[in-house]
PDB file of C-alpha atoms in Angstrom:
ATOM      1  CA  MET A   1      33.132 -35.790 -26.081  1.00 50.00           C
ATOM      2  CA  ARG A   2      36.647 -34.376 -26.067  1.00 52.00           C
ATOM      3  CA  LYS A   3      35.425 -30.975 -24.894  1.00 52.00           C
ATOM      4  CA  ARG A   4      33.603 -32.581 -21.961  1.00 52.00           C
ATOM      5  CA  LYS A   5      36.679 -34.513 -20.849  1.00 52.00           C
ATOM      6  CA  GLY A   6      38.779 -31.349 -21.119  1.00 50.00           C
ATOM      7  CA  ALA A   7      36.266 -29.348 -19.062  1.00 48.00           C
ATOM      8  CA  ILE A   8      36.055 -32.064 -16.415  1.00 50.00           C
ATOM      9  CA  ALA A   9      39.843 -32.216 -16.222  1.00 49.00           C
ATOM     10  CA  MET A  10      40.032 -28.415 -15.808  1.00 48.00           C
ATOM     11  CA  ILE A  11      37.394 -28.418 -13.045  1.00 51.00           C
ATOM     12  CA  THR A  12      39.139 -31.287 -11.268  1.00 48.00           C
ATOM     13  CA  ALA A  13      42.500 -29.502 -11.469  1.00 46.00           C
ATOM     14  CA  ALA A  14      40.960 -26.292 -10.121  1.00 45.00           C
ATOM     15  CA  CYS A  15      39.372 -28.156  -7.186  1.00 45.00           C
ATOM     16  CA  ILE A  16      42.648 -29.884  -6.330  1.00 48.00           C
ATOM     17  CA  ALA A  17      44.532 -26.577  -6.475  1.00 44.00           C
ATOM     18  CA  PHE A  18      41.922 -24.833  -4.335  1.00 43.00           C
ATOM     19  CA  TYR A  19      41.769 -27.490  -1.620  1.00 45.00           C
ATOM     20  CA  SER A  20      45.538 -27.961  -1.464  1.00 47.00           C
ATOM     21  CA  MET A  21      46.157 -24.266  -0.675  1.00 48.00           C
ATOM     22  CA  PRO A  22      47.125 -23.544   2.968  1.00 51.00           C
ATOM     23  CA  SER A  23      44.231 -22.517   5.126  1.00 51.00           C
ATOM     24  CA  GLN A  24      43.908 -18.819   5.941  1.00 50.00           C
ATOM     25  CA  LYS A  25      41.426 -19.448   8.763  1.00 50.00           C
ATOM     26  CA  ASP A  26      44.097 -20.126  11.382  1.00 49.00           C
ATOM     27  CA  GLU A  27      45.920 -16.801  10.843  1.00 52.00           C
ATOM     28  CA  PRO A  28      43.589 -14.517  12.902  1.00 53.00           C
ATOM     29  CA  VAL A  29      43.704 -16.956  15.822  1.00 51.00           C
ATOM     30  CA  ARG A  30      47.508 -17.030  15.737  1.00 54.00           C
ATOM     31  CA  GLU A  31      47.639 -13.221  15.543  1.00 53.00           C
ATOM     32  CA  MET A  32      45.291 -12.869  18.531  1.00 51.00           C
ATOM     33  CA  ASN A  33      47.402 -15.310  20.562  1.00 52.00           C
ATOM     34  CA  LEU A  34      50.527 -13.316  19.737  1.00 50.00           C
ATOM     35  CA  LEU A  35      48.842 -10.047  20.739  1.00 52.00           C
ATOM     36  CA  ALA A  36      47.660 -11.573  23.998  1.00 52.00           C
ATOM     37  CA  ALA A  37      51.181 -12.773  24.746  1.00 53.00           C
ATOM     38  CA  GLU A  38      52.637  -9.335  23.991  1.00 55.00           C
ATOM     39  CA  ASN A  39      50.091  -7.451  26.116  1.00 58.00           C
ATOM     40  CA  GLN A  40      50.197  -9.772  29.086  1.00 66.00           C
ATOM     41  CA  VAL A  41      47.486  -8.852  31.535  1.00 68.00           C
ATOM     42  CA  SER A  42      47.090  -9.844  35.126  1.00 75.00           C
ATOM     43  CA  ASP A  43      43.880 -10.255  37.110  1.00 86.00           C
ATOM     44  CA  VAL A  44      44.024  -8.786  40.599  1.00 90.00           C
ATOM     45  CA  PRO A  45      41.333  -9.663  43.153  1.00 93.00           C
ATOM     46  CA  ILE A  46      39.530  -6.575  44.497  1.00 94.00           C
ATOM     47  CA  THR A  47      37.008  -5.889  47.259  1.00 95.00           C
ATOM     48  CA  LEU A  48      34.011  -3.649  46.607  1.00 96.00           C
ATOM     49  CA  VAL A  49      33.866  -0.654  48.976  1.00 96.00           C
ATOM     50  CA  ASP A  50      31.145   1.541  47.413  1.00 96.00           C
ATOM     51  CA  ILE A  51      29.172   2.048  44.224  1.00 95.00           C
ATOM     52  CA  ILE A  52      29.382   5.638  43.017  1.00 93.00           C
ATOM     53  CA  ASP A  53      27.148   5.549  39.945  1.00 92.00           C
ATOM     54  CA  GLY A  54      26.512   3.495  36.807  1.00 93.00           C
ATOM     55  CA  ASP A  55      30.110   3.457  35.642  1.00 93.00           C
ATOM     56  CA  THR A  56      32.201   4.143  38.765  1.00 94.00           C
ATOM     57  CA  ILE A  57      32.981   2.130  41.901  1.00 95.00           C
ATOM     58  CA  LYS A  58      35.335   2.356  44.882  1.00 96.00           C
ATOM     59  CA  VAL A  59      37.377  -0.751  45.553  1.00 96.00           C
ATOM     60  CA  LYS A  60      40.142  -1.939  47.810  1.00 95.00           C
ATOM     61  CA  VAL A  61      43.047  -3.132  45.699  1.00 91.00           C
ATOM     62  CA  ASN A  62      46.454  -4.047  47.093  1.00 88.00           C
ATOM     63  CA  GLY A  63      45.493  -2.556  50.454  1.00 92.00           C
ATOM     64  CA  LYS A  64      44.502   0.869  49.071  1.00 93.00           C
ATOM     65  CA  ILE A  65      41.049   2.284  48.353  1.00 96.00           C
ATOM     66  CA  GLU A  66      40.836   3.399  44.734  1.00 93.00           C
ATOM     67  CA  THR A  67      38.103   4.942  42.605  1.00 93.00           C
ATOM     68  CA  VAL A  68      37.656   2.959  39.396  1.00 92.00           C
ATOM     69  CA  ARG A  69      35.814   4.253  36.353  1.00 91.00           C
ATOM     70  CA  TYR A  70      34.994   1.616  33.731  1.00 90.00           C
ATOM     71  CA  LEU A  71      36.640   1.807  30.332  1.00 86.00           C
ATOM     72  CA  LEU A  72      34.372   2.190  27.285  1.00 89.00           C
ATOM     73  CA  ILE A  73      31.219   2.533  29.403  1.00 90.00           C
ATOM     74  CA  ASP A  74      29.484   5.870  29.798  1.00 88.00           C
ATOM     75  CA  THR A  75      26.289   6.092  31.812  1.00 91.00           C
ATOM     76  CA  PRO A  76      24.141   9.114  32.723  1.00 89.00           C
ATOM     77  CA  GLU A  77      25.538  11.132  35.625  1.00 84.00           C
ATOM     78  CA  SER A  78      23.697  11.231  38.927  1.00 81.00           C
ATOM     79  CA  LYS A  79      26.194  12.809  41.311  1.00 77.00           C
ATOM     80  CA  ASN A  80      27.537  15.750  39.344  1.00 73.00           C
ATOM     81  CA  SER A  81      27.178  18.948  41.388  1.00 70.00           C
ATOM     82  CA  LYS A  82      27.181  21.106  38.233  1.00 78.00           C
ATOM     83  CA  SER A  83      24.093  19.511  36.666  1.00 76.00           C
ATOM     84  CA  CYS A  84      20.845  17.815  37.579  1.00 79.00           C
ATOM     85  CA  VAL A  85      20.373  14.044  37.646  1.00 78.00           C
ATOM     86  CA  GLN A  86      20.270  12.786  34.064  1.00 82.00           C
ATOM     87  CA  LEU A  87      17.629  10.433  32.671  1.00 87.00           C
ATOM     88  CA  TYR A  88      18.227   6.732  33.437  1.00 91.00           C
ATOM     89  CA  ALA A  89      21.028   7.500  35.907  1.00 91.00           C
ATOM     90  CA  LYS A  90      19.167   5.683  38.680  1.00 92.00           C
ATOM     91  CA  GLU A  91      18.615   2.630  36.467  1.00 94.00           C
ATOM     92  CA  ALA A  92      22.308   2.598  35.501  1.00 94.00           C
ATOM     93  CA  PHE A  93      23.293   2.779  39.168  1.00 94.00           C
ATOM     94  CA  LEU A  94      20.946  -0.109  40.065  1.00 95.00           C
ATOM     95  CA  ARG A  95      22.205  -2.284  37.203  1.00 95.00           C
ATOM     96  CA  ASN A  96      25.836  -1.589  38.114  1.00 95.00           C
ATOM     97  CA  SER A  97      24.988  -2.498  41.709  1.00 95.00           C
ATOM     98  CA  GLU A  98      23.467  -5.821  40.594  1.00 96.00           C
ATOM     99  CA  LEU A  99      26.503  -6.675  38.496  1.00 94.00           C
ATOM    100  CA  VAL A 100      29.238  -5.877  41.022  1.00 95.00           C
ATOM    101  CA  LYS A 101      27.427  -7.566  43.896  1.00 94.00           C
ATOM    102  CA  SER A 102      26.760 -10.764  41.928  1.00 90.00           C
ATOM    103  CA  GLY A 103      30.118 -12.460  42.409  1.00 89.00           C
ATOM    104  CA  ARG A 104      33.857 -12.290  42.810  1.00 91.00           C
ATOM    105  CA  LEU A 105      35.496  -9.136  41.430  1.00 93.00           C
ATOM    106  CA  THR A 106      38.862  -8.845  39.749  1.00 92.00           C
ATOM    107  CA  MET A 107      40.552  -5.982  37.991  1.00 89.00           C
ATOM    108  CA  GLU A 108      42.681  -6.456  34.917  1.00 86.00           C
ATOM    109  CA  PHE A 109      45.889  -4.470  34.478  1.00 79.00           C
ATOM    110  CA  GLU A 110      47.978  -4.306  31.342  1.00 75.00           C
ATOM    111  CA  GLN A 111      51.670  -4.687  31.857  1.00 75.00           C
ATOM    112  CA  GLY A 112      53.060  -1.215  32.474  1.00 74.00           C
ATOM    113  CA  ASN A 113      49.696   0.578  32.268  1.00 70.00           C
ATOM    114  CA  VAL A 114      48.237   0.874  35.754  1.00 72.00           C
ATOM    115  CA  ARG A 115      46.587   4.296  35.596  1.00 76.00           C
ATOM    116  CA  ASP A 116      44.815   6.256  32.904  1.00 74.00           C
ATOM    117  CA  SER A 117      44.819  10.038  32.802  1.00 69.00           C
TER     118      SER A 117
END
């Protein structure tokens, strides 16, 4: 009987210690909020001028016409004079067209980083 009471007391103490520890779940959320505050971004409204291909458009931003190539998106090329039209280039162009014509467009700039090389 003594061994049972001792084991129950140990399990109870372990449960109390475990549940009284500070939660680690909130840390990633706090870190993400801090990163977002450090890398403040601003949304700028843009007007679609032309669709070049599946990952490139021409837009009017701040009164100037600019060519914008999407970050982290690479679609087959259709308008490269050095090569033939690649497979699925037409489908990529049509899908890009659907997406950019479906609503209001904005472009997001990081503070200090306006152009990429």
